[in-house]
Amino acid sequence: MLDVSALPQAARSDRSGTPPRRTFAIISHPDAGKTTLTEKLLLFGGAIQMAGQVRARGDRRRTRSDWLDIERARGISVTSSVMTFEHDGIVFNLLDTPGHADFSEDTYRTLSAVDAAVMVIDAAKGIESQTRKLFEVCRLRDIPIITFINKIDREGHDPLALLDEISSGLALDLTLLTWPLGMGVDFRGILDVGGRKLLLPAKDLKDAFGRTEPVASIETISHPAIEERIAQPALESLALCLSDLPGFDAKAFREGHLSPVIFGSALKDFGVAELLDCLARWAPGALPRKTTGRVVEPDEKDVTGFVFKVQANMDPNHRDRVAFVRLCSGRFRRGMKLFNAREGKMMNIAAPIFFFAQQRETIDEAFPGDIIGIPNHGTLRVGDTLTEGEALRFVGIPNFAPEVLRRVVLEDAMRAKQLNRALGDLAEEGVVQIFRPRDGGWPVLGAVGALQFDVLTSRLAQEYGVAIRLESAPYETARWVMSDKPDAVARFCASNRSSIADDNASDLVFLARNAWALSRAIEEWPDLKFVDVKERH
Ligand code: G4P
């Protein structure tokens, strides 16, 4: 018997009457179905009239956020975009993360701006490498995660095996929201465990499946309506699953320990409405955010926010630079003046932008959890905090130690000055990291994924008229050197002259020739910390 008494009720109102927001990202490995699910969420959310408007078939990977030529050339989405839609009185802000295997720090920073994540897993593949990486970032920040096991209309792994793989592979507790009634050719629909509904394909559609409709409200899993449709083993698996898995616990979910699981098919519209409902009911609204000094609560009166991304040339006709700001508190109004704590200056926010599907619309006000775009000419940098005057700095917008390092070679030596300025700008934007060796050699560039270098080379040529070549660097890895013992730092630098560099924020970096050199340094210099994640300042 399915116990439905403990099911949570809708929790639509956030604290202090702030209009409810659900700011989330979808994390997945390429091809798991993120784009399809995004499209369907926008469709269910009413942001678009019909699927395919986000991207035409065959053109899908290009239509959504192809602001850079490089994306068009490769037919992939490199940058993150923001999509906002309203459904059932709730504003959903969906922050897109790049789905390509080669990804940048952008992806990680996008996750610093969300309050929840949807993890899409291909039922035939299980957990894949990029899902795992992104999941680890969410875990670091205790972001609540909803698991969407996609493509159940195709042959996939056994549902129980999938649940087991996710919970043991990611050390995550799971609870069941929907259960597949067969998979692949045997797929008949899904069971909405919480809503006690069978969701079956509407029969009157020409398409084999079409939109789903609840055909029956059921009280128990032994109801004949279900038994008719599920083969006995599947029914036993479900019973086992329900007895083994914990029930839904809103607190555990919000703390990031318990993930509700939806078996669905983005393509065939199964589980999408349940996902939207789950986000609306249980995902948190704007969460409090830590600063260096104090925690900022979303219901504070004064406006605060931070820049998690800067994107240049989003519109080639305007050559603009847009800073993406996550609002953390207060009620933002167009025309406000905000204080940039890093620069110690006020700035006028005359034309803030909301991102509504493909259109960029000018807005009058925004609330905690919302993302606004602020066009500017390079005054705003990733990691900047905006307030109404208080000197705050939000934390949690990290730099990651690069996994690939390259040395820059300038084709035309006369353009060294332009190169330096351009690299400084693009490093601020987070396109790559720049390390300037203290021994005076060419700058060394670092990236989390090699694709970032293509983006950099193309932008240097197009936006700054600087042609470069990239050579392999004599280093394999980089670490920031931290210590409260300046003497030890000075001695370390003196004895490792050719491996010492400064990053764009003038922080000390050790460029290690290989893993062995790094472990030797760690062993020999116990007073120093060699860190691979650095907070931006
Ligand atoms: P991504 O953004 O995560 O990279 O994945 P995307 O949505 O582009 O989906 C990758 C492929 O998987 C697409 O097929 C898409 O149609 C398919 N797909 C997504 N969700 C489902 C699902 O629930 N069931 C099934 N059966 N397929 C699904 P494609 O052949 O690469 O593209 P297309 O030719 O269909 O456009």
XYZ file of C-alpha atoms and ligand atoms in Angstrom:
573
model
C 0.000 0.000 0.000
C 1.378 3.365 -0.952
C 1.448 5.758 1.953
C 0.390 9.096 0.630
C -0.362 10.731 3.937
C 3.130 12.151 4.300
C 3.166 13.858 0.954
C 4.013 17.519 1.193
C 1.583 20.196 0.237
C 2.291 22.989 -2.152
C 4.609 25.544 -0.622
C 4.038 28.405 -2.939
C 4.713 31.406 -0.791
C 8.225 32.358 0.093
C 9.142 34.256 3.232
C 8.105 37.863 3.627
C 5.731 37.918 0.691
C 8.484 38.176 -1.894
C 7.068 36.922 -5.199
C 8.143 33.258 -5.419
C 11.164 32.508 -7.546
C 12.678 29.222 -8.538
C 16.160 29.791 -9.872
C 17.668 26.575 -11.152
C 19.997 24.959 -13.647
C 19.903 21.685 -15.535
C 23.059 19.631 -15.271
C 23.759 16.700 -17.553
C 26.194 14.953 -19.809
C 25.895 15.915 -23.519
C 23.015 14.176 -25.282
C 21.190 13.173 -22.108
C 18.336 15.448 -23.200
C 18.920 18.800 -21.504
C 17.902 20.825 -24.545
C 14.769 18.776 -25.083
C 13.824 19.062 -21.428
C 14.482 22.825 -21.422
C 12.219 23.177 -24.422
C 9.477 21.151 -22.777
C 9.722 23.068 -19.510
C 9.325 26.310 -21.410
C 6.405 24.797 -23.255
C 4.678 23.569 -20.100
C 5.544 26.823 -18.430
C 3.799 28.677 -21.202
C 6.877 30.626 -22.263
C 6.617 29.286 -25.784
C 3.661 28.233 -27.831
C 4.985 25.021 -29.195
C 8.052 22.919 -28.885
C 10.503 23.791 -31.580
C 10.328 27.488 -31.031
C 13.379 27.355 -28.842
C 15.199 25.664 -31.627
C 13.964 24.364 -34.920
C 14.591 20.719 -35.523
C 18.062 20.226 -36.933
C 18.905 23.765 -35.943
C 18.340 23.195 -32.279
C 21.842 23.514 -30.959
C 22.342 26.823 -32.678
C 19.231 28.800 -31.914
C 19.367 29.078 -28.193
C 22.453 30.894 -27.057
C 24.656 31.178 -30.053
C 26.111 34.536 -29.310
C 29.567 33.714 -30.468
C 30.729 32.787 -33.934
C 32.629 29.898 -32.505
C 29.395 28.378 -31.308
C 27.850 28.690 -34.698
C 30.936 27.241 -36.335
C 30.877 24.237 -34.085
C 27.122 24.040 -33.736
C 27.257 23.871 -29.988
C 26.338 26.075 -27.107
C 29.411 27.344 -25.269
C 27.978 30.098 -23.152
C 25.296 29.959 -20.530
C 22.044 31.732 -21.068
C 19.093 32.562 -18.880
C 15.468 31.753 -19.578
C 12.673 33.155 -17.493
C 9.074 31.987 -17.534
C 6.088 32.240 -15.273
C 3.861 29.321 -14.398
C 1.140 29.019 -11.807
C 2.117 32.253 -10.081
C 5.784 31.336 -9.792
C 8.643 32.852 -11.725
C 11.126 30.254 -12.942
C 14.618 31.358 -13.854
C 16.352 28.593 -15.764
C 20.065 29.153 -16.096
C 21.485 27.154 -18.942
C 24.825 25.469 -18.514
C 26.875 24.447 -21.531
C 26.290 20.830 -22.456
C 29.473 20.174 -24.355
C 32.059 17.849 -22.836
C 34.632 20.619 -22.970
C 33.371 23.266 -20.681
C 34.617 26.303 -18.877
C 34.468 27.837 -15.471
C 31.338 29.563 -16.696
C 29.454 26.375 -15.975
C 30.640 26.235 -12.415
C 29.931 29.901 -11.806
C 26.436 29.528 -13.181
C 25.866 27.008 -10.423
C 26.881 29.656 -7.881
C 23.821 31.633 -8.956
C 21.133 28.950 -8.608
C 19.094 27.646 -5.666
C 18.355 24.197 -7.123
C 19.439 21.900 -9.932
C 17.852 19.267 -12.138
C 20.202 16.400 -12.934
C 19.274 14.721 -16.211
C 20.440 11.150 -16.662
C 20.037 9.064 -19.794
C 18.301 5.838 -18.749
C 20.458 3.854 -21.162
C 23.732 5.341 -19.952
C 23.420 5.992 -16.247
C 25.824 8.430 -14.615
C 28.303 9.876 -17.100
C 31.500 11.817 -16.512
C 30.210 15.350 -16.873
C 27.115 14.662 -14.813
C 29.395 13.506 -12.048
C 31.614 16.612 -12.261
C 28.660 18.966 -12.178
C 27.016 16.995 -9.429
C 30.163 17.391 -7.306
C 29.961 21.159 -7.726
C 26.325 21.110 -6.613
C 27.258 18.963 -3.655
C 30.023 21.367 -2.604
C 27.352 23.992 -2.313
C 24.603 21.695 -0.954
C 22.343 22.627 -3.854
C 19.059 20.650 -3.775
C 18.941 18.309 -6.759
C 15.991 16.743 -8.555
C 16.981 13.692 -10.605
C 15.279 13.283 -13.981
C 15.931 9.873 -15.535
C 15.243 10.548 -19.187
C 14.468 8.531 -22.310
C 12.448 5.797 -20.629
C 10.571 5.428 -23.917
C 13.757 3.752 -25.165
C 15.455 0.618 -23.968
C 17.420 1.515 -20.883
C 18.912 0.022 -17.749
C 16.585 -1.576 -15.253
C 15.002 1.168 -13.074
C 16.186 -0.448 -9.849
C 19.730 -0.760 -11.184
C 19.640 2.928 -12.175
C 18.479 3.989 -8.735
C 21.164 1.874 -7.176
C 23.860 3.303 -9.440
C 22.839 6.870 -8.637
C 22.504 6.433 -4.920
C 25.702 4.445 -4.443
C 27.714 6.173 -7.191
C 26.914 9.659 -5.937
C 26.342 8.799 -2.283
C 22.934 10.415 -2.474
C 19.671 9.390 -0.841
C 16.816 9.042 -3.307
C 13.060 9.166 -3.075
C 10.651 8.214 -5.821
C 8.242 10.627 -7.516
C 7.400 8.737 -10.670
C 7.898 5.156 -11.796
C 8.099 3.910 -15.409
C 5.446 1.512 -16.588
C 7.792 -0.541 -18.731
C 10.601 0.816 -20.839
C 11.491 0.825 -24.520
C 8.965 -1.090 -26.618
C 7.124 -2.049 -23.444
C 6.810 1.544 -22.296
C 3.209 2.330 -21.384
C 3.426 5.481 -19.329
C 4.399 6.506 -15.832
C 2.974 6.253 -12.378
C 2.935 9.509 -10.424
C 3.641 8.073 -7.000
C 2.855 11.240 -5.039
C -0.160 12.357 -7.046
C -1.514 8.763 -7.142
C -2.081 9.058 -10.862
C -1.371 6.913 -13.840
C -0.042 8.987 -16.694
C -0.697 7.367 -19.994
C -0.415 8.520 -23.580
C -3.497 10.291 -24.814
C -5.112 7.889 -27.209
C -6.707 10.387 -29.490
C -3.417 11.775 -30.787
C -2.018 10.603 -34.075
C 1.420 10.484 -32.590
C 2.124 7.212 -30.826
C 2.343 9.014 -27.509
C 1.599 12.714 -27.610
C 0.800 14.667 -24.456
C 0.147 12.702 -21.306
C -3.091 12.672 -19.407
C -3.933 11.172 -16.075
C -6.391 8.406 -16.799
C -7.112 7.320 -13.295
C -6.632 8.404 -9.767
C -5.482 5.478 -7.739
C -5.112 4.763 -4.075
C -2.776 1.816 -4.010
C -0.153 0.300 -6.169
C -2.109 -2.921 -6.209
C -4.968 -1.213 -7.991
C -6.115 -3.279 -10.991
C -5.608 -0.306 -13.312
C -1.902 -0.502 -12.628
C -1.637 -4.231 -12.502
C -3.134 -4.391 -15.956
C -0.344 -2.288 -17.313
C 2.762 -3.343 -15.496
C 4.291 -6.741 -15.861
C 4.564 -8.507 -12.537
C 8.361 -8.042 -12.163
C 8.023 -4.292 -12.649
C 5.328 -4.209 -10.001
C 7.539 -6.120 -7.595
C 10.429 -3.728 -8.341
C 8.195 -0.783 -7.575
C 7.023 -2.336 -4.316
C 10.632 -3.047 -3.377
C 11.631 0.451 -4.294
C 8.881 2.028 -2.237
C 9.717 -0.079 0.787
C 13.467 0.559 0.463
C 13.595 4.231 -0.381
C 12.876 6.902 2.192
C 9.783 9.028 1.827
C 10.052 12.615 0.723
C 11.600 14.870 3.347
C 11.558 18.545 2.412
C 14.353 19.427 4.822
C 16.702 16.697 3.559
C 15.943 17.757 -0.017
C 16.622 21.414 0.662
C 19.869 20.568 2.399
C 20.977 18.647 -0.689
C 21.001 15.156 0.886
C 17.868 13.689 -0.649
C 17.047 13.763 -4.325
C 13.511 13.127 -5.612
C 13.629 10.947 -8.733
C 11.417 11.383 -11.769
C 11.459 8.724 -14.449
C 10.357 10.427 -17.624
C 10.739 11.106 -21.278
C 11.376 14.708 -22.236
C 10.715 13.872 -25.848
C 7.356 12.222 -25.200
C 6.297 14.666 -22.479
C 6.346 12.241 -19.594
C 7.486 13.536 -16.243
C 7.887 17.135 -17.391
C 4.782 18.462 -15.659
C 5.783 16.494 -12.544
C 9.233 18.089 -12.662
C 7.770 21.567 -12.914
C 5.412 20.753 -10.069
C 8.264 19.416 -7.948
C 10.260 22.602 -8.531
C 7.233 24.741 -7.694
C 6.319 22.844 -4.526
C 9.599 21.938 -2.985
C 12.541 23.747 -4.514
C 13.586 26.656 -2.335
C 12.991 30.268 -3.271
C 15.911 32.681 -3.140
C 18.278 31.353 -0.473
C 20.391 33.409 1.917
C 23.903 34.027 0.548
C 27.202 34.286 2.345
C 29.446 37.323 2.126
C 32.870 37.789 3.669
C 31.257 39.615 6.596
C 27.726 38.313 7.081
C 24.892 36.326 5.567
C 22.505 38.278 3.349
C 18.858 37.247 3.708
C 16.616 37.540 0.633
C 14.003 39.534 2.544
C 16.376 42.348 3.446
C 15.185 45.722 2.188
C 18.326 46.818 0.405
C 19.278 45.440 -2.963
C 22.320 43.195 -3.199
C 23.575 40.937 -5.957
C 26.683 39.556 -7.564
C 28.036 39.183 -11.061
C 28.456 35.507 -11.952
C 29.104 35.930 -15.624
C 30.128 38.563 -18.132
C 29.396 38.110 -21.784
C 30.733 40.364 -24.501
C 29.259 40.774 -27.978
C 25.953 39.075 -27.261
C 24.483 41.243 -29.924
C 26.977 41.735 -32.773
C 25.117 44.888 -33.855
C 25.740 46.603 -30.552
C 29.121 45.257 -29.465
C 27.915 45.307 -25.907
C 29.143 43.631 -22.777
C 26.522 42.301 -20.427
C 27.111 41.400 -16.798
C 24.735 38.721 -15.472
C 23.772 39.652 -11.939
C 22.063 37.307 -9.523
C 19.901 39.363 -7.168
C 20.214 38.222 -3.547
C 18.036 40.689 -1.643
C 15.818 43.750 -1.955
C 13.589 44.950 -4.723
C 15.527 46.099 -7.721
C 14.105 48.934 -9.803
C 15.232 50.237 -13.151
C 17.236 53.452 -12.857
C 18.636 52.530 -9.451
C 22.151 53.426 -8.531
C 24.158 50.552 -7.179
C 27.491 50.473 -5.409
C 30.277 48.342 -6.832
C 32.202 47.406 -3.719
C 35.368 46.432 -5.610
C 35.640 49.820 -7.287
C 34.127 51.753 -4.417
C 31.893 53.535 -6.942
C 28.173 53.979 -7.547
C 26.842 53.077 -10.975
C 23.565 53.892 -12.640
C 21.642 50.833 -13.835
C 19.719 52.509 -16.605
C 18.793 49.640 -18.928
C 18.698 46.321 -17.090
C 17.717 43.299 -19.154
C 15.577 40.267 -18.432
C 16.102 37.163 -20.503
C 12.792 35.825 -21.625
C 13.325 32.813 -23.904
C 15.046 34.318 -26.932
C 14.030 37.883 -26.398
C 15.825 40.448 -24.365
C 13.323 42.662 -22.670
C 13.817 45.771 -20.633
C 12.311 45.444 -17.175
C 11.188 47.758 -14.438
C 11.773 45.642 -11.375
C 13.280 42.371 -10.237
C 13.397 40.325 -7.041
C 15.767 38.043 -5.165
C 16.514 34.968 -7.267
C 16.125 36.875 -10.534
C 18.943 37.325 -12.960
C 19.342 40.681 -14.612
C 21.647 41.636 -17.420
C 23.477 44.920 -16.991
C 25.027 46.308 -20.170
C 28.333 48.040 -19.396
C 31.678 48.877 -20.909
C 33.923 46.681 -18.825
C 33.203 48.209 -15.410
C 31.607 45.040 -14.066
C 33.666 41.900 -13.549
C 32.847 38.359 -12.558
C 32.682 38.159 -8.775
C 31.716 41.834 -8.292
C 29.186 42.545 -5.569
C 26.536 45.246 -6.050
C 24.795 46.847 -3.074
C 23.005 50.067 -2.199
C 26.137 51.291 -0.406
C 27.241 48.601 2.022
C 30.773 47.291 1.465
C 29.976 43.596 1.029
C 31.566 40.798 -0.952
C 29.651 37.643 -1.792
C 31.730 34.506 -1.625
C 31.397 31.275 -3.580
C 32.347 32.425 -7.064
C 35.474 30.376 -7.505
C 38.385 29.987 -9.862
C 39.359 26.390 -10.488
C 42.881 25.193 -11.104
C 43.158 24.784 -14.869
C 43.337 21.336 -16.380
C 45.018 22.526 -19.595
C 47.849 25.051 -19.876
C 49.114 26.761 -23.039
C 51.752 29.359 -23.773
C 50.737 32.370 -25.880
C 52.861 33.369 -28.857
C 52.048 36.694 -30.467
C 52.240 36.708 -34.260
C 52.993 40.439 -34.532
C 55.336 41.619 -31.765
C 54.142 45.229 -32.263
C 50.798 44.300 -30.723
C 52.111 43.213 -27.335
C 50.304 46.054 -25.568
C 46.949 45.196 -27.157
C 47.496 41.538 -26.304
C 48.147 42.339 -22.686
C 45.047 44.477 -22.385
C 42.898 41.931 -24.219
C 44.124 39.039 -22.106
C 43.445 41.059 -18.967
C 39.877 41.760 -20.159
C 39.144 38.205 -21.196
C 40.611 36.789 -18.009
C 38.333 39.142 -16.049
C 35.440 37.836 -18.060
C 36.486 34.293 -17.176
C 37.166 33.122 -20.727
C 40.565 31.763 -19.634
C 42.912 32.283 -16.732
C 46.121 34.142 -17.300
C 49.366 33.474 -15.461
C 52.265 35.876 -15.960
C 55.552 34.110 -15.198
C 57.787 36.150 -12.919
C 60.804 35.274 -15.053
C 59.290 37.453 -17.779
C 58.332 34.789 -20.370
C 55.151 34.834 -22.496
C 51.937 34.555 -20.480
C 50.687 31.057 -19.757
C 46.958 30.513 -20.208
C 44.911 28.055 -18.240
C 41.510 26.557 -18.945
C 39.286 23.890 -17.487
C 38.462 22.653 -21.018
C 40.498 23.064 -24.221
C 37.543 24.587 -26.082
C 38.055 27.748 -24.064
C 41.254 28.353 -26.052
C 39.344 28.329 -29.340
C 36.939 30.866 -27.906
C 39.866 32.991 -26.746
C 41.754 32.881 -30.058
C 38.652 33.758 -32.019
C 37.705 36.628 -29.727
C 41.229 38.045 -29.646
C 41.228 38.176 -33.426
C 37.695 39.533 -33.841
C 37.372 41.935 -30.969
C 40.926 43.091 -30.433
C 42.561 42.470 -33.825
C 45.312 40.414 -32.196
C 46.462 37.176 -33.834
C 48.043 34.613 -31.558
C 49.313 31.096 -31.635
C 49.129 28.735 -28.701
C 51.964 26.381 -27.905
C 52.096 23.624 -25.395
C 53.420 24.947 -22.108
C 56.188 23.231 -20.167
C 53.773 22.878 -17.257
C 51.071 20.384 -16.573
C 49.229 21.907 -13.703
C 48.856 25.083 -11.648
C 48.096 25.708 -7.984
C 47.574 28.869 -5.995
C 50.114 29.190 -3.214
C 48.630 30.309 0.096
C 50.310 30.756 3.435
C 50.312 32.974 6.482
C 54.117 32.697 6.560
C 55.523 35.291 4.132
C 59.104 34.110 4.753
C 58.281 30.612 3.616
C 56.563 32.033 0.522
C 59.611 34.155 -0.317
C 61.956 31.184 0.085
C 59.698 29.000 -2.042
C 59.641 31.627 -4.809
C 63.415 32.056 -4.690
C 64.056 28.364 -5.100
C 61.412 27.836 -7.840
C 62.000 30.935 -9.969
C 61.069 29.422 -13.321
C 57.769 28.035 -12.007
C 56.338 31.089 -10.275
C 53.676 33.301 -11.834
C 51.019 35.857 -10.901
C 47.416 35.440 -11.918
C 45.180 38.250 -13.098
C 44.391 39.253 -9.508
C 48.148 39.243 -8.671
C 47.843 36.074 -6.604
C 50.809 33.762 -6.473
C 50.680 30.647 -8.642
C 52.960 27.623 -8.781
C 53.213 26.195 -12.298
C 54.173 22.572 -11.830
C 55.959 20.684 -14.610
C 54.157 17.511 -13.694
C 52.245 15.802 -10.927
C 55.471 14.605 -9.362
C 56.838 18.183 -9.082
C 53.607 19.219 -7.402
C 53.622 16.425 -4.856
C 57.278 17.115 -4.114
C 56.523 20.798 -3.471
C 53.630 19.822 -1.196
C 55.916 17.506 0.743
C 58.861 19.900 0.974
C 56.934 23.019 1.903
C 54.568 22.080 4.729
C 54.009 25.749 5.602
C 52.455 26.418 2.206
C 49.075 25.377 0.862
C 48.796 24.493 -2.831
C 45.121 25.036 -3.525
C 43.078 24.149 -6.583
C 40.021 26.311 -5.916
C 40.348 30.024 -5.281
C 37.652 32.504 -4.376
C 37.597 35.492 -6.718
C 38.106 38.893 -5.280
P 21.514 17.635 -24.758
O 20.958 19.013 -24.830
O 21.596 17.092 -23.371
O 22.795 17.449 -25.494
O 20.476 16.620 -25.470
P 19.292 16.897 -26.485
O 18.105 17.437 -25.799
O 19.801 17.654 -27.671
O 18.962 15.396 -26.859
C 19.910 14.527 -27.439
C 19.180 13.496 -28.293
O 18.346 12.703 -27.449
C 18.272 14.101 -29.329
O 18.258 13.242 -30.421
C 16.909 14.091 -28.649
O 15.845 14.090 -29.551
C 17.001 12.790 -27.899
N 16.111 12.765 -26.728
C 15.992 13.672 -25.751
N 15.066 13.292 -24.836
C 14.595 12.106 -25.251
C 13.610 11.199 -24.737
O 12.980 11.401 -23.726
N 13.418 10.059 -25.470
C 14.094 9.792 -26.618
N 13.803 8.653 -27.232
N 15.006 10.613 -27.124
C 15.260 11.759 -26.458
P 19.089 13.523 -31.746
O 18.834 12.374 -32.652
O 20.500 13.821 -31.398
O 18.502 14.844 -32.265
P 17.192 15.024 -33.161
O 17.557 14.494 -34.487
O 16.105 14.242 -32.487
O 16.953 16.482 -33.142
